[in-house]
Coordinates of C-alpha atoms and ligand atoms in Angstrom, one line a residue:
M1 CA 80.4 114.2 152.7
A2 CA 80.0 112.2 149.1
R3 CA 81.7 108.8 149.3
K4 CA 80.4 106.6 147.0
V5 CA 80.5 107.6 143.5
A6 CA 79.1 106.0 139.9
V7 CA 81.3 106.6 137.2
I8 CA 79.7 106.4 133.9
G9 CA 81.4 105.7 131.0
A10 CA 85.5 104.6 130.4
G11 CA 87.0 106.4 127.8
V12 CA 89.6 109.0 128.8
S13 CA 87.4 111.2 131.1
G14 CA 85.9 108.2 132.9
L15 CA 89.9 107.0 133.8
I16 CA 91.1 110.1 135.0
S17 CA 87.3 110.0 137.3
L18 CA 88.6 106.8 138.3
K19 CA 91.9 108.2 139.8
C20 CA 90.7 111.4 141.3
C21 CA 88.1 109.6 143.4
V22 CA 90.6 107.2 144.5
E23 CA 93.7 110.0 145.5
E24 CA 90.9 111.6 146.8
G25 CA 89.4 108.8 149.3
L26 CA 86.1 108.6 147.2
E27 CA 84.6 105.2 146.9
P28 CA 84.4 105.0 142.7
T29 CA 82.5 102.3 140.9
C30 CA 82.1 102.8 137.0
F31 CA 80.0 101.4 134.6
E32 CA 80.8 100.8 130.9
R33 CA 78.2 99.8 128.4
T34 CA 80.8 97.9 126.1
E35 CA 83.7 95.6 127.4
D36 CA 86.9 97.1 127.5
I37 CA 88.0 101.3 128.2
G38 CA 89.4 103.1 125.6
G39 CA 86.3 105.2 124.4
L40 CA 86.4 106.6 121.7
W41 CA 90.3 105.4 120.9
R42 CA 89.1 102.1 120.8
F43 CA 88.9 101.6 117.1
K44 CA 87.4 98.7 115.6
E45 CA 86.4 97.4 112.1
H46 CA 82.3 98.0 112.7
V47 CA 80.6 100.8 114.0
E48 CA 78.5 100.3 117.4
D49 CA 75.1 101.8 118.9
G50 CA 76.1 104.2 122.1
R51 CA 79.6 104.8 121.0
A52 CA 82.3 106.8 119.3
S53 CA 83.3 105.3 116.1
I54 CA 86.7 106.7 114.2
Y55 CA 88.5 106.0 111.0
H56 CA 91.7 103.6 110.7
S57 CA 94.2 106.5 109.7
V58 CA 93.0 108.6 113.5
I59 CA 96.4 110.3 114.3
T60 CA 95.9 112.8 117.6
N61 CA 96.1 116.5 117.1
T62 CA 97.0 117.8 120.1
S63 CA 100.7 116.4 120.8
K64 CA 101.3 113.4 123.4
E65 CA 103.9 116.2 126.0
M66 CA 100.5 118.4 126.3
S67 CA 98.5 115.1 126.7
C68 CA 99.6 113.3 128.7
F69 CA 98.3 112.8 132.3
S70 CA 100.2 115.6 134.8
D71 CA 101.9 112.7 137.1
F72 CA 102.3 110.0 134.3
P73 CA 104.3 111.5 130.7
M74 CA 104.4 108.9 128.2
P75 CA 106.8 107.1 127.5
E76 CA 109.8 108.5 125.9
D77 CA 109.9 106.5 122.6
F78 CA 105.8 107.4 121.9
P79 CA 105.9 109.5 119.2
N80 CA 104.4 112.9 119.3
F81 CA 101.6 112.9 117.5
L82 CA 100.2 109.4 118.0
H83 CA 97.9 106.2 115.7
N84 CA 94.5 106.1 117.8
S85 CA 96.2 102.3 118.8
K86 CA 99.5 104.4 120.6
L87 CA 97.1 106.2 122.2
L88 CA 94.9 103.3 123.6
E89 CA 98.1 101.6 124.6
Y90 CA 99.0 104.5 126.8
F91 CA 95.5 104.9 128.7
R92 CA 96.1 101.0 128.8
I93 CA 99.3 101.4 130.6
F94 CA 98.1 104.3 132.7
A95 CA 94.6 102.1 133.9
K96 CA 96.9 99.3 134.6
K97 CA 100.0 102.2 137.1
F98 CA 97.2 103.2 138.8
D99 CA 95.0 100.2 139.1
L100 CA 91.2 101.5 137.9
L101 CA 90.4 98.0 136.2
K102 CA 89.2 97.0 139.4
Y103 CA 86.7 99.8 139.9
I104 CA 85.2 98.9 136.5
Q105 CA 81.9 97.4 135.9
F106 CA 82.3 96.3 132.6
Q107 CA 78.4 95.6 129.5
T108 CA 77.2 97.6 132.0
T109 CA 74.8 100.8 130.2
V110 CA 73.3 103.1 133.1
L111 CA 69.5 103.3 132.3
S112 CA 68.6 106.1 134.6
V113 CA 70.5 108.3 137.2
K114 CA 67.6 109.8 139.7
K115 CA 67.6 111.9 142.9
L116 CA 66.0 110.5 145.5
P117 CA 63.1 111.4 147.2
D118 CA 65.0 113.1 150.0
F119 CA 67.5 114.5 147.6
P120 CA 67.6 117.8 148.9
S121 CA 69.2 117.5 152.8
S122 CA 70.9 113.3 151.4
G123 CA 72.4 115.2 147.9
Q124 CA 72.5 110.7 147.1
W125 CA 71.9 109.2 143.4
E126 CA 69.0 106.2 142.5
V127 CA 71.2 104.6 139.7
V128 CA 69.5 101.8 137.7
T129 CA 71.9 99.6 135.6
Q130 CA 71.5 97.2 132.6
S131 CA 74.2 93.9 132.5
H132 CA 73.4 90.7 130.5
G133 CA 69.6 91.8 130.7
Q134 CA 69.4 92.4 134.2
E135 CA 68.6 95.3 136.1
R136 CA 69.9 96.3 139.4
R137 CA 69.9 99.7 141.5
E138 CA 72.3 101.4 143.6
V139 CA 72.7 104.1 145.6
F140 CA 75.3 107.0 144.8
D141 CA 76.6 109.6 147.2
A142 CA 77.4 111.2 144.4
V143 CA 77.7 111.2 139.8
M144 CA 80.5 111.5 137.3
V145 CA 79.1 112.0 133.8
C146 CA 82.1 110.7 131.4
S147 CA 79.1 109.0 128.3
G148 CA 81.6 111.3 125.7
H149 CA 79.6 114.0 123.5
H150 CA 80.9 112.2 119.6
I151 CA 78.5 109.6 119.4
I152 CA 75.5 110.6 117.8
P153 CA 75.5 111.9 114.6
N154 CA 74.7 115.6 112.7
I155 CA 73.5 114.4 110.0
P156 CA 71.1 118.1 108.5
L157 CA 69.3 116.6 105.7
D158 CA 67.4 119.7 105.8
S159 CA 69.8 122.2 104.5
F160 CA 70.0 119.2 101.4
P161 CA 66.9 119.8 99.1
G162 CA 67.3 116.7 96.9
I163 CA 69.3 114.6 98.8
E164 CA 66.0 112.5 98.5
K165 CA 66.9 111.7 95.0
F166 CA 70.3 111.2 95.4
K167 CA 71.2 108.2 94.5
G168 CA 74.8 107.5 95.3
Q169 CA 75.8 106.4 98.5
Y170 CA 76.0 109.0 101.7
F171 CA 76.8 108.6 105.3
H172 CA 78.3 110.1 107.8
S173 CA 81.9 110.4 108.7
R174 CA 81.3 108.5 112.2
Q175 CA 80.6 105.5 109.5
Y176 CA 83.6 106.0 107.8
K177 CA 86.2 103.4 108.6
H178 CA 89.1 103.2 105.7
P179 CA 89.2 103.8 102.1
V180 CA 88.6 100.5 100.6
G181 CA 86.5 100.5 98.2
F182 CA 86.3 104.0 96.9
E183 CA 89.1 103.7 94.5
G184 CA 88.3 105.5 91.2
K185 CA 84.8 107.3 92.4
R186 CA 83.8 110.6 93.3
I187 CA 83.2 111.9 96.4
L188 CA 82.1 115.2 97.8
V189 CA 82.7 115.8 101.6
I190 CA 80.4 118.0 103.4
G191 CA 81.8 119.9 106.4
I192 CA 85.2 121.2 106.7
G193 CA 86.4 119.9 110.7
N194 CA 89.1 118.2 111.0
S195 CA 86.9 114.9 110.6
A196 CA 86.6 116.4 106.4
A197 CA 90.2 117.1 105.8
D198 CA 91.5 113.8 107.2
I199 CA 89.1 112.1 105.4
A200 CA 89.0 114.0 102.3
A201 CA 93.2 113.5 102.1
E202 CA 92.8 110.0 102.9
L203 CA 90.0 108.7 99.7
S204 CA 91.4 111.7 97.1
K205 CA 94.7 109.3 97.1
K206 CA 92.7 105.9 96.2
A207 CA 89.7 107.6 94.5
A208 CA 89.2 109.8 90.8
Q209 CA 88.1 113.8 93.0
V210 CA 87.3 115.0 96.1
F211 CA 85.3 118.3 96.1
I212 CA 85.2 119.4 99.9
S213 CA 82.3 121.6 100.1
T214 CA 82.3 123.9 103.8
R215 CA 79.4 126.9 104.0
H216 CA 82.0 129.1 106.1
G217 CA 85.7 127.9 105.3
S218 CA 88.5 127.4 107.7
W219 CA 91.9 128.3 109.2
V220 CA 93.8 125.0 108.3
M221 CA 97.1 124.6 110.4
S222 CA 100.1 122.1 110.1
R223 CA 101.5 119.8 113.3
I224 CA 105.0 120.8 112.8
S225 CA 105.8 124.3 114.7
E226 CA 108.8 126.3 114.6
D227 CA 111.7 124.4 114.6
G228 CA 109.7 121.1 113.5
Y229 CA 108.5 121.7 117.5
P230 CA 104.7 120.3 117.5
W231 CA 102.3 123.0 116.9
D232 CA 100.6 122.9 120.4
M233 CA 104.0 123.0 122.5
V234 CA 104.6 126.5 120.6
F235 CA 100.9 128.2 120.7
H236 CA 99.6 127.5 124.3
T237 CA 102.6 129.5 126.7
R238 CA 101.1 131.5 129.0
F239 CA 103.3 134.2 127.5
S240 CA 100.8 133.9 124.1
S241 CA 98.0 133.2 126.3
M242 CA 99.0 136.6 127.8
L243 CA 99.5 138.1 124.7
R244 CA 96.4 137.8 123.3
N245 CA 95.0 138.4 126.5
V246 CA 96.0 142.0 126.8
L247 CA 96.8 143.1 123.3
P248 CA 94.2 144.7 121.5
R249 CA 91.5 142.9 119.8
T250 CA 92.1 144.2 116.4
V251 CA 95.9 143.1 116.8
V252 CA 95.6 139.9 118.0
K253 CA 93.5 138.9 114.8
W254 CA 95.8 140.4 112.4
M255 CA 98.7 138.1 114.1
T256 CA 96.7 135.5 114.1
E257 CA 95.7 135.8 110.4
Q258 CA 99.7 136.6 109.4
Q259 CA 100.7 133.5 111.4
L260 CA 98.2 131.6 110.0
N261 CA 98.5 132.5 106.6
Q262 CA 102.4 132.1 106.9
W263 CA 102.1 128.2 105.3
F264 CA 99.9 129.0 103.0
N265 CA 97.1 131.6 101.8
H266 CA 94.1 130.3 102.5
E267 CA 92.4 132.8 100.6
N268 CA 93.9 130.7 97.3
Y269 CA 92.9 128.0 98.4
G270 CA 89.6 128.6 98.8
L271 CA 89.4 127.7 102.2
E272 CA 89.5 131.8 104.2
P273 CA 86.8 131.4 106.9
Q274 CA 83.7 133.6 106.1
N275 CA 84.8 135.5 109.7
K276 CA 88.1 134.9 109.7
Y277 CA 88.2 136.8 113.2
L278 CA 86.9 134.2 115.1
M279 CA 89.1 131.7 117.2
K280 CA 87.2 128.8 115.9
E281 CA 88.8 124.8 116.1
P282 CA 91.7 125.1 113.1
I283 CA 92.3 122.3 111.0
L284 CA 95.0 120.0 112.0
N285 CA 96.2 118.6 108.9
D286 CA 99.4 118.6 106.8
D287 CA 98.1 116.6 103.7
L288 CA 95.3 119.0 103.2
P289 CA 96.9 121.7 101.4
S290 CA 98.9 119.6 99.3
R291 CA 96.2 117.3 97.9
I292 CA 94.2 120.4 97.2
L293 CA 97.7 121.9 95.3
Y294 CA 97.4 118.5 93.4
G295 CA 93.9 119.2 92.2
A296 CA 93.6 116.0 94.2
I297 CA 90.7 117.9 96.6
K298 CA 88.7 120.8 95.4
V299 CA 87.0 123.4 97.4
K300 CA 83.1 124.5 96.8
P301 CA 80.9 126.8 98.4
R302 CA 77.5 124.8 100.2
I303 CA 75.3 123.1 98.5
K304 CA 72.1 124.7 96.8
A305 CA 70.8 121.3 96.1
L306 CA 71.8 117.4 95.0
T307 CA 70.2 115.7 92.0
E308 CA 69.8 112.1 91.1
T309 CA 74.0 111.9 90.6
A310 CA 75.2 115.4 90.6
A311 CA 75.8 118.8 93.5
I312 CA 74.8 122.5 92.7
F313 CA 76.6 124.9 95.3
E314 CA 75.2 128.4 95.7
D315 CA 77.9 129.7 93.1
D316 CA 75.5 127.9 90.6
T317 CA 78.9 126.2 89.6
V318 CA 77.2 122.0 89.1
E319 CA 79.8 118.7 90.2
E320 CA 78.2 115.9 88.0
D321 CA 78.5 112.1 88.7
I322 CA 79.3 112.2 92.1
D323 CA 78.9 108.7 93.6
V324 CA 79.0 109.0 97.4
I325 CA 78.6 111.7 99.9
V326 CA 80.5 111.8 103.2
F327 CA 78.2 114.1 105.8
A328 CA 81.1 115.4 107.9
T329 CA 78.7 117.9 109.2
G330 CA 79.7 116.7 113.6
Y331 CA 78.0 115.8 116.0
T332 CA 75.3 115.9 119.1
F333 CA 74.3 114.4 122.4
S334 CA 72.7 113.9 124.6
F335 CA 72.2 111.7 128.1
P336 CA 69.2 109.6 128.1
F337 CA 69.7 108.0 130.7
L338 CA 69.6 112.0 133.3
E339 CA 65.8 113.7 133.4
D340 CA 65.5 116.4 131.0
S341 CA 65.4 119.1 133.9
L342 CA 69.4 117.9 134.7
V343 CA 71.1 118.2 131.9
S344 CA 69.4 119.9 128.7
V345 CA 70.3 120.2 125.3
E346 CA 69.3 122.2 122.5
N347 CA 71.2 122.5 119.7
N348 CA 74.5 121.3 121.3
M349 CA 73.5 123.8 124.4
V350 CA 74.3 123.3 127.7
S351 CA 73.5 125.0 131.1
L352 CA 76.4 123.7 132.5
Y353 CA 78.1 126.1 135.5
K354 CA 82.2 125.5 134.1
F355 CA 81.0 123.2 132.3
M356 CA 80.4 120.9 135.0
F357 CA 77.5 121.6 137.3
P358 CA 73.8 121.6 137.1
P359 CA 73.5 125.0 138.6
Q360 CA 70.3 124.6 139.9
L361 CA 71.2 121.3 142.3
E362 CA 70.1 121.8 145.4
K363 CA 73.5 119.4 146.0
P364 CA 76.5 119.6 143.9
T365 CA 76.8 115.7 143.7
L366 CA 76.5 115.6 139.8
A367 CA 78.8 116.5 137.2
C368 CA 79.5 116.2 133.9
I369 CA 83.5 115.2 133.1
G370 CA 84.5 115.9 128.9
L371 CA 81.7 117.9 127.7
I372 CA 84.0 120.3 126.5
Q373 CA 85.7 121.4 122.9
P374 CA 89.5 123.0 124.5
L375 CA 91.3 124.6 121.6
G376 CA 95.0 122.5 123.0
S377 CA 94.3 118.8 124.4
I378 CA 91.1 117.5 126.3
F379 CA 93.2 115.2 128.1
P380 CA 94.7 117.3 130.9
T381 CA 91.3 119.2 131.4
V382 CA 89.6 116.4 131.8
E383 CA 92.0 115.8 134.3
L384 CA 91.5 119.2 137.0
Q385 CA 87.7 119.1 135.9
A386 CA 88.1 116.2 137.7
R387 CA 89.8 117.0 140.5
W388 CA 88.1 119.9 141.3
V389 CA 84.7 118.2 140.9
T390 CA 86.2 115.4 143.5
R391 CA 87.2 117.9 145.9
V392 CA 83.5 119.7 145.6
F393 CA 82.0 116.1 146.0
K394 CA 84.2 115.5 149.3
G395 CA 83.0 119.0 150.9
L396 CA 87.2 120.7 150.3
C397 CA 85.9 123.3 147.8
S398 CA 82.3 124.7 147.1
L399 CA 80.2 126.3 144.5
P400 CA 78.9 129.9 144.5
S401 CA 74.8 130.5 144.6
K402 CA 72.6 129.6 141.8
N403 CA 72.6 133.2 140.8
T404 CA 75.7 133.5 140.7
M405 CA 76.6 130.6 138.6
M406 CA 73.5 131.1 136.5
A407 CA 75.9 134.6 135.3
D408 CA 78.6 132.9 134.9
I409 CA 77.2 130.6 132.3
I410 CA 75.4 133.1 130.4
N411 CA 79.7 135.6 130.5
R412 CA 81.1 133.2 129.1
N413 CA 78.7 131.8 126.9
E414 CA 78.2 136.0 125.4
K415 CA 82.4 135.5 125.4
R416 CA 82.0 132.1 123.8
T417 CA 80.2 133.7 121.0
D418 CA 82.7 136.7 120.6
L419 CA 85.9 133.9 120.2
F420 CA 84.4 131.8 119.0
G421 CA 80.7 132.5 116.8
K422 CA 78.2 130.9 117.0
S423 CA 78.0 127.8 115.2
Q424 CA 77.0 124.1 116.7
S425 CA 80.6 122.6 115.9
Q426 CA 81.9 125.9 118.3
I427 CA 79.1 125.3 121.6
L428 CA 81.3 123.2 123.4
Q429 CA 84.6 125.3 122.5
T430 CA 86.7 126.9 125.3
N431 CA 90.4 129.1 125.8
Y432 CA 93.5 126.2 126.5
V433 CA 95.3 127.9 129.5
D434 CA 93.0 130.3 130.6
Y435 CA 90.6 127.5 131.6
L436 CA 93.2 125.0 132.3
D437 CA 94.0 128.0 135.3
E438 CA 90.8 129.0 136.2
L439 CA 90.3 125.1 137.6
A440 CA 93.4 125.0 139.4
L441 CA 93.3 128.1 141.3
E442 CA 90.1 126.3 142.3
I443 CA 92.3 123.4 143.6
G444 CA 94.8 125.4 144.4
A445 CA 96.6 124.0 142.3
K446 CA 98.2 126.7 139.8
P447 CA 101.1 127.8 140.6
D448 CA 102.1 131.3 141.6
I449 CA 105.0 132.5 138.6
A450 CA 105.5 135.5 140.8
S451 CA 106.7 133.9 144.0
L452 CA 108.9 131.1 142.1
L453 CA 111.1 134.4 140.2
F454 CA 112.5 134.4 143.2
K455 CA 112.6 130.6 144.7
D456 CA 112.5 129.4 141.4
P457 CA 113.8 131.4 138.8
K458 CA 114.5 129.0 135.8
L459 CA 111.8 126.6 136.5
A460 CA 109.2 130.4 136.3
V461 CA 111.0 131.0 132.7
K462 CA 109.9 127.8 132.0
L463 CA 106.4 127.7 133.1
Y464 CA 106.0 131.5 131.7
F465 CA 108.1 130.9 128.1
G466 CA 107.7 126.8 127.9
P467 CA 104.6 124.7 126.6
C468 CA 101.6 124.9 129.4
N469 CA 101.7 121.2 130.0
S470 CA 99.8 119.7 132.9
Y471 CA 102.8 118.6 135.1
Q472 CA 102.7 122.5 136.1
Y473 CA 99.5 121.8 137.6
R474 CA 101.2 119.0 139.9
L475 CA 103.9 121.7 141.2
V476 CA 101.5 122.6 144.4
G477 CA 98.7 122.2 146.1
P478 CA 96.8 119.0 147.0
G479 CA 98.1 116.1 144.5
K480 CA 101.9 118.0 144.3
W481 CA 104.2 115.5 141.9
E482 CA 107.3 115.7 143.1
G483 CA 108.2 114.7 139.7
A484 CA 106.2 117.4 138.2
R485 CA 110.1 119.5 138.0
N486 CA 111.7 116.8 136.6
A487 CA 109.6 116.3 133.3
I488 CA 109.1 120.1 132.6
F489 CA 113.2 120.4 132.4
T490 CA 112.8 116.9 130.6
Q491 CA 110.4 116.9 127.9
K492 CA 112.1 118.4 125.4
Q493 CA 114.1 115.4 126.1
R494 CA 111.2 112.8 125.3
I495 CA 110.1 115.1 122.4
L496 CA 113.3 114.4 120.2
K497 CA 113.6 111.0 122.0
P498 CA 110.9 109.6 118.8
L499 CA 113.7 111.3 115.9
K500 CA 116.5 110.5 116.8
T501 CA 116.5 107.8 115.1
R502 CA 119.9 109.1 113.2
A503 CA 120.6 111.1 116.2
L504 CA 122.9 114.2 114.7
K505 CA 125.0 116.0 117.4
H506 CA 122.7 119.8 117.4
S507 CA 120.6 121.0 120.0
S508 CA 117.5 123.9 119.5
R509 CA 114.7 125.7 122.6
F510 CA 111.6 125.6 122.3
P511 CA 110.7 128.9 119.9
S512 CA 108.1 130.8 120.6
P513 CA 106.5 132.5 117.6
F514 CA 108.5 135.5 115.7
L515 CA 105.4 137.5 115.5
L516 CA 104.7 136.8 119.3
K517 CA 108.5 138.1 119.8
V518 CA 107.9 141.5 118.4
L519 CA 105.5 142.3 119.6
G520 CA 106.0 140.9 122.7
L521 CA 109.0 143.5 122.8
F522 CA 106.5 146.3 121.3
T523 CA 104.1 145.5 124.1
L524 CA 107.0 146.4 126.5
I525 CA 107.9 149.1 124.3
V526 CA 104.6 150.5 125.0
A527 CA 105.1 149.5 128.2
F528 CA 108.0 151.8 129.2
F529 CA 106.7 154.2 127.3
F530 CA 103.6 154.9 129.5
H531 CA 106.1 154.6 132.6
F532 CA 107.4 157.3 131.4
Q533 CA 104.4 159.3 130.9
W534 CA 103.2 158.9 134.3
F535 CA 106.3 160.0 135.9
Ligands
FAD601 P1 84.3 108.6 125.0 O1 85.7 108.5 125.0 O2 84.3 109.0 124.8 O3 83.5 107.5 125.9 C1 82.5 107.3 126.6 C2 82.5 106.2 127.1 O4 81.3 106.4 128.0 C3 82.5 105.2 126.0 O5 83.1 104.3 126.5 C4 81.4 104.8 126.0 O6 80.9 103.4 125.5 C5 80.9 105.3 127.4 N1 78.9 104.8 127.7 C6 77.7 106.1 127.1 N2 77.2 106.2 127.5 C7 77.1 104.8 128.7 C8 75.8 104.5 129.4 N3 75.0 104.8 129.5 N4 76.5 103.2 129.9 C9 77.5 102.9 130.6 N5 79.1 103.7 129.8 C10 78.3 104.4 128.8 N6 90.8 115.5 122.1 C11 91.9 115.8 122.3 O7 92.5 116.4 123.3 N7 93.2 115.3 121.3 C12 92.8 114.4 120.1 O8 93.7 114.4 119.4 C13 91.7 114.3 120.2 N8 91.1 113.6 118.3 C14 90.1 113.3 118.3 C15 89.6 113.1 117.2 C16 88.0 112.5 116.6 C17 88.3 111.5 115.3 C18 87.3 112.9 117.6 C19 85.7 112.4 117.6 C20 87.9 113.1 118.7 C21 88.4 113.8 119.4 N9 89.3 114.5 120.4 C22 90.5 114.6 120.9 C23 88.4 115.5 121.3 C24 88.0 113.9 122.4 O9 86.1 114.2 122.6 C25 88.6 112.8 123.3 O10 89.5 112.3 123.2 C26 88.5 112.5 123.7 O11 88.0 110.9 123.8 C27 86.7 112.2 125.0 O12 86.7 111.1 125.7 P2 85.6 110.8 127.0 O13 86.0 109.0 127.5 O14 85.2 112.0 127.1 O15 84.2 109.8 125.8
NAP602 P1 83.1 119.4 113.1 O1 84.1 120.1 114.2 O2 81.8 119.5 114.1 O3 82.7 120.0 112.3 C1 81.4 119.7 111.6 C2 82.0 120.5 110.0 O4 80.0 120.2 109.5 C3 82.0 121.9 110.3 O5 82.6 122.6 109.3 C4 80.6 122.3 110.1 O6 80.3 123.9 109.6 C5 80.0 121.3 109.4 N1 78.6 121.8 109.0 C6 77.8 120.9 110.2 N2 76.0 120.8 109.9 C7 76.4 121.8 108.8 C8 75.5 122.0 107.4 N3 74.0 121.8 107.8 N4 75.8 122.3 106.5 C9 76.9 122.5 105.5 N5 77.7 122.2 107.1 C10 77.8 121.8 108.1 O7 82.9 117.9 113.8 P2 84.4 117.3 113.2 O8 85.2 117.3 112.4 O9 83.9 115.4 113.1 O10 85.1 116.9 115.1 C11 84.2 116.6 115.9 C12 86.2 116.3 116.9 O11 87.2 115.9 117.2 C13 86.4 118.1 117.0 O12 86.7 118.8 118.5 C14 87.8 117.7 116.1 O13 88.7 118.5 116.2 C15 88.0 116.0 116.6 N6 88.4 114.8 115.7 C16 90.4 115.3 115.9 C17 90.5 114.7 114.9 C18 92.5 114.4 115.1 O14 92.5 114.2 115.8 N7 92.8 113.8 114.2 C19 89.5 113.7 113.7 C20 88.5 114.1 113.4 C21 88.5 114.7 114.3 P3 80.6 125.3 110.6 O15 81.4 124.7 111.0 O16 80.3 125.8 109.0 O17 79.0 124.7 110.9

């Protein structure tokens, strides 16, 4: 059984891995190359090599109730979508509460992780670290790789003929910090992910003109959903997840399109995705449509070529006098401290069982945490990953055979391509509720709604029709938390608290999207119809 665990990185994945190790009685040591916790969420004015870099205005696109860890709700007065500094504050309170800092060796970079010669029997690793110029070797029983995947910029200059002639300034979105210095400029943002949308919207308030060039388009959603509740509390319910799984794909596609076009017609705004039926990660941006409506942002197609000062697009339109190009073209990642054969990365493709375990290992003593892009919040996702992994390390859960794992990887990849498409930005994409349930099932923490219907019907209804938050996975099984039920019933209070700065006497329930309700009713009618046919 593994005891000593090396955790690489003290971002959110590393912090939760530490907590899970401690809860399982393992002995973790976390190596963090920088001087502090928080990873991506610790904003710095300057870009640092080897660490994710964000702009000053980044606000979470997943809400606080859907992003908190399962036994540690965010403080009531925290806003529903958090500025990066506020999220970092939450991680600091979390690390303090669970006394995690004592396990972290700061300013210590992991240089290599290698199997010991007797690995097939011991499952042990030699970890080489460097701190203040000093190298150190240590043996560990298991390794959790939590080094992040938004560090290496994907800047595909080959796809932009003429870039070498361009006389203006160009840089990757990771370089962008503030809109200062861009006043009066004509700016071209390439790509249409969340970085592109945030940066274009922010710059368009200062610049003379902003253009967004997109090759495939994207759906854009507001953070604000029905009744003003955060989008993810309405979108990620078990009920809607079930509907998306059981209804015919054509119906789901039609419903999704109708819903996404309710706010504004994406075709009219030039944003409609080329393949509008993919579940590709949407953009969460409340400003983008209005900035387009004001003419401050113009949406353009794929770039055909660049000249010294202009961009020529595939529809042969030309935009002259471009001063700045921002490549918001996403990220790629690598694990320089691992041997290639362990976790090989090709065009962002990795072969890991359930996004975590290399299937070919003789012993399952190494796992990647956070190498995933769920349609919902990553925080509860990495928590369940770490809960499962630590139980595998302890020998309390086991993995299937190598062949079964390989078959699962292939099957999952086919489904992913079918649902989310082939784009590099979607390679780590996964469904939210399904994936959380899958992991929870592995550790026995998935709530049994059918039996709860008799024992605690009020809770069962909340679990099924309400937001699928992390507390749901602390009701039963290992790590059961007595406060979980109460946290589920008090979430509305925590959502409304920061809004009630001028309290009025109204109350409202969590809505489930109207169309889903109608379709739910329709499904019931169809089910009844077939029921009577069978008799
Ligand atoms: P990171 O935060 O990147 O942390 C990795 C850590 O490992 C760093 O501290 C780094 O210094 C350390 N490290 C790396 N290599 C080594 C080494 N060799 N030795 C020692 N230490 C090392 N997800 C959401 O769910 N909601 C959001 O709102 C959201 N917003 C996002 C906004 C932006 C701009 C981006 C880019 C991503 C966002 N994400 C969001 C996804 C994001 O990946 C997660 O929020 C999360 O921060 C990832 O955490 P991590 O710990 O896995 O990686
Ligand atoms: P991303 O989601 O990977 O988007 C990259 C964009 O670049 C895509 O539109 C992609 O287009 C385009 N692109 C890639 N290669 C290209 C090429 N050769 N030519 C033209 N276009 C190209 O990257 P991101 O926007 O930086 O986001 C990374 C992650 O961080 C995401 O999970 C995102 O949600 C998160 N994020 C969150 C926030 C927030 O919470 N506020 C802010 C920023 C980022 P195709 O789709 O056509 O491939």
